[in-house]
Amino acid sequence: MNIKDITEDRLNLFIDEQLDTDEMNEIREALLEDKQLREQVCQLKAVRELVGYAYSEVPASHQEIKDKKRPSKFVGRAVAASIMLVAGIVLGWSTYEYSPNFAPAISAENTFQYVANHVTTDDRQRKIILHIDSSDLTVVDAALNEADYLLATYRKANKPMKLDIITNKTGIDILRPNISPYINRIQQLVDEEGVELFACIRSIRKAKARDGNEVVFMPGVKSAESAREIIPARLKKGWVYIKA
Amino acid sequence: MEIVKNLVAAFSLKSEFAARRRKLYRIAYAWSHDAALADDLVQETIYKALKNASKLRDMATIDSWLYRILYNCWQDYLRVKGRHVEFVEMHDENQPGQSDNYQQSQIVKRVRASVEQLPLSLREVVTLADFAGFSYSQIAEITDVPVGTVMSRLFRARQALKQQLLEFGSDELSELKLRRVK
């Protein structure tokens, strides 16, 4: 499916899971490629959530007033929780995709809020994939800072978290010891935080054809699948996706 | 023995209706934005549901069956009152049991105001989908329109809400960021 063929009404059906499996997968893949499309989906989802929360508490019915001896002490808590969630959704609009140009606006707190509101609310481990498709220093610096922020924030909040880094296109270069200035920093993430590293097999083939040499990676890099296979599979399993 | 069985069945059904009362009321409120009217609609719905309980063949369909009755009560009300035009502001701000924080929530107010501005047919569909969580086919059954119509109404409703709430989203975002700094 061409990205241009994905109209807003298709996206509407997509967020309600009213398309068949093939169409759902095609749109999921297109979302990985197209920032504007991701933004559209995020906005539609936000509208849906906002409508839900706007009516989660309404004025008490006469029946309820009759039934109630005194106001429930839980109302305040429910309201606070609703407002926090809505706030999270609004923040989510800005943090759905990580953009280096927008870096000053993003804090670890914002990201934490976003993630916290988009994954399960129990104490199960949060799972996040950080997708890096560029070797541009600004992009990589910002992405690794993001990784540090996320790990530090979750540690501080005493929440378990699993972070994996998936690279493709020129992003795979950050995992190559002979050319990457980030090897030590990334190795630290692997050793201390258990971060797993993936390099897209298609991008490796292209790099090999381009450079004429075998592509050598730092130890532990997994390279059996393409980013297009890994990312949708993770999303289906409930991982949160952050794009550098 | 048969009488006892029927009594137990009636009691059980009444409990099922009572358990759904709050959610029915919220939907009725989302459509009418009038607490007293929403209350009346739900009362009438429960009354009609009890009266026609024998028509409910499958308990698995109880939700769409009840909402269908509620929807019909709402349509009857609109017909009788001749109110096929939009409602004007009808918020009853000082209802007991409502938290001040909640009343002051600009987010909730803004979203409700935007929903209120939607044409009724869009408002009904978007609240059934996004608040009550019904599938397209259930909404089609409740509102007695083809699934395609549900799709197009939902699409138009969300488009309209998106346009209004996006601007609001960026305002709120700045405000929230400032709050975080404090």
Coordinates of C-alpha atoms in Angstrom, one line a residue, chain A residues 8-9 12-13 15-16 18 40 43-44 47-48 50-65 75 79 83 86-87 90-91 93-94 102 105 109-110 113, chain B residues 21-22 25-26 29-30 33 35-36 39 43 92 95-96 98-99 102 105 107-108 111-112 115 126 130-131 136 151 154-155 158-159 161-162 165-166 169 172-173 176-177 180:
Chain A
E8 CA -7.6 9.6 7.3
D9 CA -10.8 7.5 7.2
N12 CA -9.8 5.9 11.7
L13 CA -10.7 2.3 10.9
I15 CA -7.3 2.8 15.4
D16 CA -10.5 0.9 15.9
Q18 CA -11.7 -2.6 11.9
Q40 CA -2.3 11.6 12.5
Q43 CA -4.1 12.6 17.2
L44 CA -7.0 10.3 16.4
V47 CA -9.4 12.4 20.4
R48 CA -10.9 8.9 21.2
L50 CA -10.4 12.4 25.4
V51 CA -14.0 11.7 24.6
G52 CA -13.9 8.6 26.8
Y53 CA -12.5 10.6 29.8
A54 CA -14.8 13.6 29.3
Y55 CA -17.8 11.5 30.3
S56 CA -16.1 9.2 32.8
E57 CA -17.6 11.4 35.5
V58 CA -20.8 13.2 35.0
P59 CA -23.2 15.0 37.4
A60 CA -24.8 12.5 39.7
S61 CA -28.2 11.2 38.7
H62 CA -31.2 11.8 41.0
Q63 CA -31.2 8.1 41.7
E64 CA -27.6 8.3 42.9
I65 CA -28.2 11.4 45.0
V75 CA -14.5 10.7 43.5
V79 CA -11.0 12.6 39.0
I83 CA -7.0 14.4 34.6
V86 CA -5.7 13.2 29.9
A87 CA -2.6 15.2 30.7
V90 CA -1.8 15.7 25.6
L91 CA 1.9 15.3 26.4
W93 CA 1.2 14.3 21.2
S94 CA 4.6 15.8 21.6
F102 CA 12.4 19.3 19.4
A105 CA 10.9 20.4 24.9
E109 CA 9.5 13.3 33.0
N110 CA 7.4 13.9 29.9
Q113 CA 4.5 10.3 31.7
Chain B
R21 CA -27.6 1.9 35.1
R22 CA -24.6 4.2 35.7
Y25 CA -26.9 7.3 32.5
R26 CA -23.5 8.6 31.3
Y29 CA -25.9 12.5 29.6
A30 CA -23.4 12.6 26.8
H33 CA -26.0 17.2 28.4
A35 CA -28.7 15.4 34.1
A36 CA -32.5 15.4 34.8
D39 CA -32.1 10.4 34.5
Q43 CA -35.7 5.3 34.2
D92 CA -26.1 22.0 35.4
Q95 CA -25.0 19.3 40.8
P96 CA -24.3 17.8 44.2
Q98 CA -19.5 16.7 41.6
S99 CA -16.0 17.6 42.6
Y102 CA -13.6 18.2 38.1
S105 CA -11.1 20.9 34.7
I107 CA -9.8 19.8 29.6
V108 CA -13.0 18.0 30.4
V111 CA -14.0 18.3 25.2
R112 CA -17.6 18.3 26.3
V115 CA -18.9 17.1 21.6
V126 CA -18.9 9.0 18.8
D130 CA -15.3 6.2 22.3
F131 CA -17.0 6.2 25.6
Y136 CA -19.2 -0.6 14.7
M151 CA -18.1 4.5 9.9
L154 CA -17.5 8.4 13.4
F155 CA -15.0 9.7 11.0
R158 CA -13.5 12.6 15.1
Q159 CA -12.4 15.0 12.4
L161 CA -13.2 17.1 17.4
K162 CA -9.7 16.8 16.2
L165 CA -9.1 19.9 20.3
L166 CA -5.7 20.2 18.6
G169 CA -4.0 20.5 23.1
E172 CA -2.8 22.8 27.5
L173 CA 0.6 21.4 26.8
L176 CA 1.3 21.7 31.8
K177 CA 5.0 22.2 31.1
R180 CA 6.0 20.9 35.9

